[in-house]
């Protein structure tokens, strides 16, 4: 909020007396999956600790055009100064949840997990990954610190998939699984031999993915990543992979349309 | 970067020796308008102050699919740990610049300014507004602190457009202009009488906007806002308004596609 | 307060039991215009959230020698540890408000605005400018970010007053006015031709100022700055300028004399 | 500097190309004792780490009207954006040093130490006390944490001067001296009996001070405080006290007049 | 370092000229395993960026009484002001590494991993766990965020071991393993049925642990925790468990004895 | 707590519903002197401002094995997430208090003060010194800022003990005493001549200390430091020194054993 208010809201602070109170109502202008109620509440509470914030919904619920998402009553200045920030947060998080839900619905009944990636707006990692869960998908690791994902560069430095896996198994703690990205069937075999916990199939076509799944044969969790779209989602799901990861869940989500009406008491 | 690396990149720190160096190359996978070079450089410099960062381009230039956007050489761990954050920043800012440029091109030769709004991702205000400028459009006020925009709630509290304008003119410093949002022709007349510097026409149709422009007759700068799309942009421009503001420039931009290739030396 | 208390108030914490309460009274030892009540309250509240803070006055009121400015009751340690910081703030801000009021009174009924400058103690900008308003004068821009003021160096770099004005008009947002500092009548003419919003007359004598006002003839707001004193204030006001800016309002104000009496219950 | 530049210097960043360099010169417009060179240098270095900063003077030297206090060469934007903050710091600190020197000169050859108090602008404690030393006077304790000063409230809570002193001697570490404020001769006697290290005579007239000094007879350091002015300074010195403390050194100092000339290369 | 230096090292800053340089040598006064070289270097570098810091050793090496651990040359004030903080860090981290090494040596050739716990001094987690690795043992999870450890309270809330495991498997990302603490053989069986990745045997005696290892039969990793001492370490290792975790590695380590000699040049 | 919880407690947040409440009890598993109640309370209050925290004890009281140190009731997640941090703090501070008390008890009735040093875990200075006081010993200076201690390097730079003392007496404020470390009887004599307030005998044997005490003959406070152990404590006390300082009070204290039982309501 700091970046928006800076040295003060010169319109509101000069025109609205300090002690006026009012009521605001945020309304959906499109169908959406709600995410971010709690963060929106905190915006207003920081401006007025006595604010009254209520909603008939919970994060994750589907809301129709025209429904009242939430109501806030309290200091009028706080309502006017928090409006834009609260809307920006709700619109973005609900945008991610709404898009995620539409992907998840496509996969209904398929035994596959849709997960996000680290392609999030810097500073928004925790919130965007929360919105993905609200939308019904799952998270991949939160950052570089809570999961091992061995990529081509790590493999090259270590001199092969097997060496990389054996090497890191000596070092990480025993609650972390090891995932390795493989780009061909030789690497895949090495990964299986070294007992990787998770294998990511990188840039394989549907045919190759299907073959890889057969070779792996439940000896590791199988993830595909890269180039996931609405269109190939079902195709990918039907290859038998366990996990589909998609950066689009976060980086290509568009804000939903919400508006706020404020009235002074 | 803190949110991504946290207590450490457990894959890279365990597999890549501290003293290895390498080279990375970020490549465009779609046509785009570049924005964020400097911020990407800072990501790598923070991880390795000796990093060598070069680019054949400047922010604002158009880049074709396949062109190398930038190169970095230095500590290999720094390249691997900064990759995702640098890409996330470049993809988002270039996404905004690219979309903005496409809007700006539509308005070529029209005597109207396209400007952004405060609908930016919290924490990203300064960077997103920078990307809008890089794309060729202009900024509206940076926040609540550097411009007066009197909206319906302020008007209601003050008892009318005229009173709100006269009231605030007594209080703000003399380098700030006064903009007022009007929703009908009575309010418009009041705004003109009170010598508002800028008048925002709120929720008027093309017909009404045209009439308003005629009434204002250059006595104030005229802005329209709300519901601006690719489709009605030219129509709005042809009404004779001075400024079109669009939240979509920032809140509906989608990240562009970039990839990074890293090699150890 | 951190700088005063540091690792602890070794006198009070060692001598005053944690649970004692008391009452404090701040008294004026000279006539003054009060400023800083709210900040003083926050000092005590941070040390004891349950503190009771009352005052018969509001910021901006004139207080006579001997009057009780405010009373605080609560934890005795909090009173003793906050005393100096609260007094330092009140004395400084009231000092500015008091001096400002005396300048403002000199200008009573003159159609001219007295404004401050950016000559404030680093870290105190917002508070000192607040005290200026409390004293009855007005603010100039808050910082470099919320107003354009083109000075000689900017003019030199751009190759002239006109070019500088035209140049920046293309770049700033439409709620910011353009002020330019002119040092002779040629520059003045250029500024008028380029439609500067505000013209600052730099280092002109009374004669020249009067002439400049006549030339400008309401086509721009006129500001004089530099060397403003109690003595030449009326002379400057009578030249017909719109705005007199004075760094002395803040940088030459002297703290007022206040004392605090504390009693334990 | 943050408070001055905020989201950017909109004049300079829009008019002055990023790569221009220049030179600035700060000139004294009144005789002064210099203080703050190092802090001024840091302002410019933060804006441009390559800045060249030189001065023919050291803090504490006396400078005549018209002399060049310092020169800076480097990035022109950095010069323009740092100018005001650097001046504000130098003017304030040199103001304190200059006034302090004038007090110190009055006391030349008197065997008495002039010291400051905790009456400093919040946030400026360390810098203002530095300026006092530069001016030739001494510091009292830095804050509540590095010296014991027992005041009337502490005495009241403890049930007398003697009890307060004995009490705290059990608790503080052995490198801290104990000062106690006494308001009459009974308290003075108690303080001597309890072997206070320093005795502050509170609100005594010249006569009484002289009598107190005689009674104390070098058994403790003697300090007078309160109401110290240019006029009574010598009178106080001649009473034989060891230390005169004066809040006016900091809270009543007025900024000195400096100006900065900048030229682009 | 802030807490040690605060408003300044009043001895050194008043007695040692700013431009003197010197050399310091840290010497071992007992046999030890070195840990913390890099952190010690940073202490001195922060006080003097030009400091020269050299050591003939690396973290993890064993050092004899009397050997020179490291040398620093540079600004004398920096050496004197950084001495205590650098020593405090080195003594504590080397203390942990030294004790850890002695435990690890006891387990030589045993197929069991010794790991630490979360019983670290608040604020020191990352550094203390680093010292454990330097000493030759391994880390358990870094915090609550990078590993699942289901304890009795979680089990009670969920209504059983099996439900807790199944429940959390739906929610965590696929690179995190699930560990569960079991206190009897029924819970052990549930954990195996629910395919826990790691099973922690809580408060079992040697007999019971041996039986549990037999039942688990490599279907999960087996950890014992609690009450680990020098004396029962081998006994525990010989039960066949995979992991022994010990809070004593960090919370019961005692600082090693180091001294620093400084000479001015 | 940040370092422990990071991006979230993934076990508790996924298994324990947000609105469950519970009760926790911390129990002593060894005899101990309690220290840190208030800090433990703050840990839980930060996670749940409504937490109920009660204890039958105060810091400084001796607690037997099996006694309930404190109880907390409130949000169950808060109890589970704060448990480890609260225990780590209590165990460490009580460890210091317990060891300190055992040293203090040895000195019962001896006219000597046992004090700590600056050998504290970085970041823990204020808390560890608090625990020392709770244990019944005293503090030496808090840091480099609140006491002068002239060591061999300062003496060397100044050209002798006497010069160092005279030099610094001119500069420090009058509430700070001067301590000087002397290593032989020549330096001791110089220190006495220069009227040092406190003399630290460095590396002298019992014989020499006794002789030094006789020479000093109450003209200064006498401190011994270095190599203080349980075994030589009484010997040192009987030399007649005023102060024994011991780094072992903090750097060699071992955490006490506490456990926490939590139940959901």
Short mmCIF file of C-alpha atoms in Angstrom, two decimals, chain E:
data_model
loop_
_atom_site.label_atom_id
_atom_site.label_comp_id
_atom_site.label_asym_id
_atom_site.label_seq_id
_atom_site.Cartn_x
_atom_site.Cartn_y
_atom_site.Cartn_z
CA UNK E 1 27.74 -6.35 15.32
CA UNK E 2 25.25 -3.55 15.79
CA UNK E 3 24.47 -4.74 19.32
CA UNK E 4 28.16 -4.61 20.30
CA UNK E 5 29.16 -1.30 18.73
CA UNK E 6 25.85 0.58 19.05
CA UNK E 7 26.50 4.31 19.00
CA UNK E 8 30.27 3.69 18.80
CA UNK E 9 33.31 2.01 20.36
CA UNK E 10 34.10 4.88 22.71
CA UNK E 11 37.49 3.52 23.68
CA UNK E 12 38.85 2.82 20.24
CA UNK E 13 37.31 5.78 18.44
CA UNK E 14 38.73 8.16 21.01
CA UNK E 15 42.21 6.62 21.26
CA UNK E 16 43.07 5.08 17.89
CA UNK E 17 43.60 7.46 14.93
CA UNK E 18 41.34 6.76 11.97
CA UNK E 19 44.16 5.97 9.55
CA UNK E 20 46.29 3.52 11.55
CA UNK E 21 46.57 -0.01 10.22
CA UNK E 22 47.45 -3.23 11.95
CA UNK E 23 47.48 -6.98 11.81
CA UNK E 24 45.57 -9.54 13.83
CA UNK E 25 46.07 -13.24 14.35
CA UNK E 26 43.53 -15.66 15.78
CA UNK E 27 45.15 -18.62 17.54
CA UNK E 28 43.65 -21.92 18.74
CA UNK E 29 43.99 -22.51 22.47
CA UNK E 30 42.63 -26.06 22.25
CA UNK E 31 42.30 -28.72 19.52
CA UNK E 32 39.24 -27.96 17.42
CA UNK E 33 37.38 -28.45 14.16
CA UNK E 34 37.22 -25.09 12.41
CA UNK E 35 33.85 -23.60 11.36
CA UNK E 36 32.88 -20.04 10.50
CA UNK E 37 35.86 -18.68 8.54
CA UNK E 38 33.62 -16.98 6.02
CA UNK E 39 31.39 -15.34 8.63
CA UNK E 40 34.45 -14.06 10.51
CA UNK E 41 35.78 -12.59 7.28
CA UNK E 42 32.49 -10.76 6.70
CA UNK E 43 32.63 -9.16 10.16
CA UNK E 44 35.96 -7.53 9.36
CA UNK E 45 35.01 -6.69 5.77
CA UNK E 46 31.95 -4.82 6.94
CA UNK E 47 34.11 -2.64 9.17
CA UNK E 48 36.84 -2.22 6.52
CA UNK E 49 36.05 -3.32 2.94
CA UNK E 50 39.80 -3.30 2.15
CA UNK E 51 40.73 -5.76 4.91
CA UNK E 52 43.11 -8.59 3.96
CA UNK E 53 41.91 -11.86 5.39
CA UNK E 54 43.89 -15.10 4.99
CA UNK E 55 43.84 -18.55 6.48
CA UNK E 56 45.87 -21.70 5.91
CA UNK E 57 42.78 -23.74 6.73
CA UNK E 58 39.31 -24.48 5.45
CA UNK E 59 36.18 -25.01 7.49
CA UNK E 60 36.14 -28.64 8.59
CA UNK E 61 39.86 -29.03 9.13
CA UNK E 62 41.23 -30.08 12.49
CA UNK E 63 43.47 -27.53 14.19
CA UNK E 64 45.96 -28.11 16.98
CA UNK E 65 46.50 -25.97 20.05
CA UNK E 66 48.74 -23.06 19.13
CA UNK E 67 48.11 -23.03 15.41
CA UNK E 68 47.23 -19.73 13.74
CA UNK E 69 43.65 -20.05 12.53
CA UNK E 70 43.60 -16.90 10.44
CA UNK E 71 45.23 -13.53 9.89
CA UNK E 72 43.67 -10.15 9.12
CA UNK E 73 45.43 -6.95 8.14
CA UNK E 74 43.85 -3.60 7.64
CA UNK E 75 42.43 -0.65 9.48
CA UNK E 76 43.34 -0.93 13.16
CA UNK E 77 40.02 0.38 14.41
CA UNK E 78 38.24 -2.26 12.32
CA UNK E 79 40.40 -4.99 13.86
CA UNK E 80 39.71 -3.82 17.40
CA UNK E 81 36.00 -3.28 16.86
CA UNK E 82 35.42 -6.57 15.02
CA UNK E 83 37.56 -8.75 17.29
CA UNK E 84 34.91 -9.75 19.82
CA UNK E 85 32.14 -10.43 17.31
CA UNK E 86 34.40 -12.46 15.02
CA UNK E 87 35.65 -14.51 17.95
CA UNK E 88 32.15 -15.08 19.31
CA UNK E 89 31.05 -16.46 15.94
CA UNK E 90 34.11 -18.64 15.37
CA UNK E 91 34.09 -19.99 18.92
CA UNK E 92 30.46 -20.97 18.78
CA UNK E 93 30.42 -22.50 15.30
CA UNK E 94 33.71 -24.31 15.84
CA UNK E 95 32.35 -25.51 19.17
CA UNK E 96 29.44 -27.17 17.38
CA UNK E 97 31.66 -28.58 14.64
CA UNK E 98 34.14 -29.93 17.16
CA UNK E 99 31.54 -31.70 19.25
CA UNK E 100 29.78 -33.02 16.16
CA UNK E 101 33.05 -34.45 14.84
CA UNK E 102 33.62 -36.33 18.09
CA UNK E 103 30.15 -37.91 17.80
CA UNK E 104 30.72 -38.72 14.14
CA UNK E 105 34.04 -40.38 14.89
CA UNK E 106 32.29 -42.71 17.33
CA UNK E 107 30.03 -43.87 14.51
CA UNK E 108 32.82 -44.45 11.99
CA UNK E 109 31.94 -47.30 9.60
CA UNK E 110 28.44 -47.69 10.99
CA UNK E 111 25.74 -47.52 8.26
CA UNK E 112 23.78 -44.82 10.09
CA UNK E 113 23.42 -41.07 9.59
CA UNK E 114 23.74 -38.70 12.53
CA UNK E 115 21.51 -35.62 12.04
CA UNK E 116 20.71 -32.44 13.95
CA UNK E 117 17.30 -31.07 15.04
CA UNK E 118 15.54 -27.71 15.22
CA UNK E 119 16.98 -27.11 18.72
CA UNK E 120 19.17 -24.21 17.63
CA UNK E 121 19.66 -20.78 19.14
CA UNK E 122 16.96 -18.52 17.61
CA UNK E 123 18.53 -16.46 14.82
CA UNK E 124 21.36 -19.00 14.36
CA UNK E 125 19.53 -21.84 12.57
CA UNK E 126 21.31 -21.64 9.21
CA UNK E 127 24.75 -21.12 10.76
CA UNK E 128 24.45 -23.83 13.40
CA UNK E 129 23.20 -26.35 10.85
CA UNK E 130 26.13 -25.38 8.65
CA UNK E 131 28.51 -26.12 11.54
CA UNK E 132 26.90 -29.53 11.98
CA UNK E 133 27.65 -30.38 8.34
CA UNK E 134 31.17 -29.07 8.73
CA UNK E 135 31.54 -31.41 11.69
CA UNK E 136 30.60 -34.35 9.48
CA UNK E 137 27.00 -35.00 10.46
CA UNK E 138 23.89 -34.29 8.41
CA UNK E 139 20.94 -31.95 8.69
CA UNK E 140 17.36 -32.78 9.44
CA UNK E 141 14.80 -30.42 7.87
CA UNK E 142 15.78 -26.73 8.01
CA UNK E 143 12.48 -25.60 9.51
CA UNK E 144 8.78 -26.24 9.51
CA UNK E 145 8.57 -25.33 5.82
CA UNK E 146 10.77 -27.95 4.11
CA UNK E 147 9.68 -31.27 5.50
CA UNK E 148 6.58 -32.93 6.98
CA UNK E 149 6.93 -34.38 10.45
CA UNK E 150 3.63 -35.59 11.86
CA UNK E 151 3.68 -35.64 15.65
CA UNK E 152 1.29 -36.88 18.32
CA UNK E 153 -0.79 -33.70 18.28
CA UNK E 154 -1.29 -33.84 14.53
CA UNK E 155 -2.26 -37.50 14.83
CA UNK E 156 -4.76 -36.77 17.59
CA UNK E 157 -6.38 -33.95 15.60
CA UNK E 158 -6.67 -36.12 12.48
CA UNK E 159 -7.97 -39.21 14.27
CA UNK E 160 -5.09 -41.57 13.71
CA UNK E 161 -1.77 -42.09 11.99
CA UNK E 162 -3.23 -43.40 8.78
CA UNK E 163 -5.70 -40.54 8.37
CA UNK E 164 -3.01 -37.97 9.05
CA UNK E 165 -0.71 -39.43 6.41
CA UNK E 166 -3.41 -39.83 3.77
CA UNK E 167 -4.68 -36.36 4.50
CA UNK E 168 -1.38 -34.58 4.09
CA UNK E 169 -0.36 -36.55 1.03
CA UNK E 170 -3.22 -34.80 -0.80
CA UNK E 171 -1.83 -31.41 0.06
CA UNK E 172 1.93 -31.17 0.06
CA UNK E 173 3.97 -30.90 -3.09
CA UNK E 174 5.48 -34.02 -4.60
CA UNK E 175 9.10 -33.35 -3.60
CA UNK E 176 8.44 -33.53 0.12
CA UNK E 177 8.57 -36.80 2.03
CA UNK E 178 6.30 -37.59 4.93
CA UNK E 179 7.74 -38.53 8.31
CA UNK E 180 5.58 -39.67 11.18
CA UNK E 181 6.40 -40.12 14.85
CA UNK E 182 5.07 -43.38 16.29
CA UNK E 183 5.00 -44.32 19.94
CA UNK E 184 3.86 -47.95 19.79
CA UNK E 185 3.60 -50.90 17.44
CA UNK E 186 0.00 -50.23 16.45
CA UNK E 187 0.90 -46.80 15.23
CA UNK E 188 3.93 -48.28 13.52
CA UNK E 189 1.75 -50.68 11.58
CA UNK E 190 -0.61 -47.87 10.56
CA UNK E 191 2.34 -45.84 9.36
CA UNK E 192 3.58 -48.71 7.24
CA UNK E 193 0.11 -49.34 5.83
CA UNK E 194 -0.20 -45.68 4.88
CA UNK E 195 3.25 -45.84 3.24
CA UNK E 196 4.98 -43.19 5.36
CA UNK E 197 8.37 -42.35 3.83
CA UNK E 198 10.11 -42.00 7.19
CA UNK E 199 9.15 -43.35 10.61
CA UNK E 200 10.43 -41.81 13.79
CA UNK E 201 10.51 -44.13 16.80
CA UNK E 202 9.63 -42.04 19.80
CA UNK E 203 10.76 -43.00 23.28
CA UNK E 204 11.34 -46.67 22.57
CA UNK E 205 14.02 -48.66 24.37
CA UNK E 206 16.81 -50.47 22.54
CA UNK E 207 14.82 -53.71 22.52
CA UNK E 208 11.75 -52.08 21.03
CA UNK E 209 13.79 -50.19 18.45
CA UNK E 210 15.38 -53.43 17.29
CA UNK E 211 11.94 -55.01 16.97
CA UNK E 212 10.58 -52.01 15.09
CA UNK E 213 13.47 -52.11 12.63
CA UNK E 214 12.71 -55.73 11.94
CA UNK E 215 9.02 -55.06 11.36
CA UNK E 216 9.70 -52.08 9.07
CA UNK E 217 12.11 -54.19 7.06
CA UNK E 218 13.26 -51.43 4.72
CA UNK E 219 9.76 -50.32 3.80
CA UNK E 220 10.51 -46.88 5.29
CA UNK E 221 13.51 -44.96 6.53
CA UNK E 222 13.82 -45.37 10.32
CA UNK E 223 14.81 -42.50 12.62
CA UNK E 224 15.35 -42.52 16.38
CA UNK E 225 15.38 -39.33 18.37
CA UNK E 226 15.49 -38.22 21.97
CA UNK E 227 17.94 -38.87 24.74
CA UNK E 228 20.89 -39.47 22.45
CA UNK E 229 24.19 -39.28 24.35
CA UNK E 230 27.82 -40.15 23.78
CA UNK E 231 27.13 -43.28 25.81
CA UNK E 232 24.16 -44.79 24.00
CA UNK E 233 25.19 -43.69 20.52
CA UNK E 234 26.79 -46.98 19.50
CA UNK E 235 24.00 -48.99 21.04
CA UNK E 236 21.48 -47.03 19.01
CA UNK E 237 23.56 -47.39 15.87
CA UNK E 238 23.66 -51.14 16.28
CA UNK E 239 19.87 -51.46 16.31
CA UNK E 240 19.89 -51.04 12.55
CA UNK E 241 18.12 -47.65 12.39
CA UNK E 242 18.98 -45.43 9.42
CA UNK E 243 19.08 -42.10 11.20
CA UNK E 244 19.89 -40.89 14.69
CA UNK E 245 18.86 -37.32 15.41
CA UNK E 246 20.36 -35.40 18.30
CA UNK E 247 19.51 -31.95 19.62
CA UNK E 248 22.68 -32.07 21.70
CA UNK E 249 24.76 -31.45 18.56
CA UNK E 250 23.68 -27.82 18.70
CA UNK E 251 22.08 -27.01 22.02
CA UNK E 252 24.75 -28.62 24.19
CA UNK E 253 27.86 -27.59 22.31
CA UNK E 254 30.28 -25.37 24.22
CA UNK E 255 32.35 -22.64 22.56
CA UNK E 256 35.97 -23.51 21.79
CA UNK E 257 38.82 -21.40 23.10
CA UNK E 258 40.39 -18.97 20.64
CA UNK E 259 42.33 -15.79 21.22
CA UNK E 260 43.21 -12.85 19.01
CA UNK E 261 46.47 -10.91 19.05
CA UNK E 262 46.44 -7.50 17.36
CA UNK E 263 49.44 -5.30 16.56
CA UNK E 264 49.48 -1.89 15.01
CA UNK E 265 51.79 -1.41 12.02
#
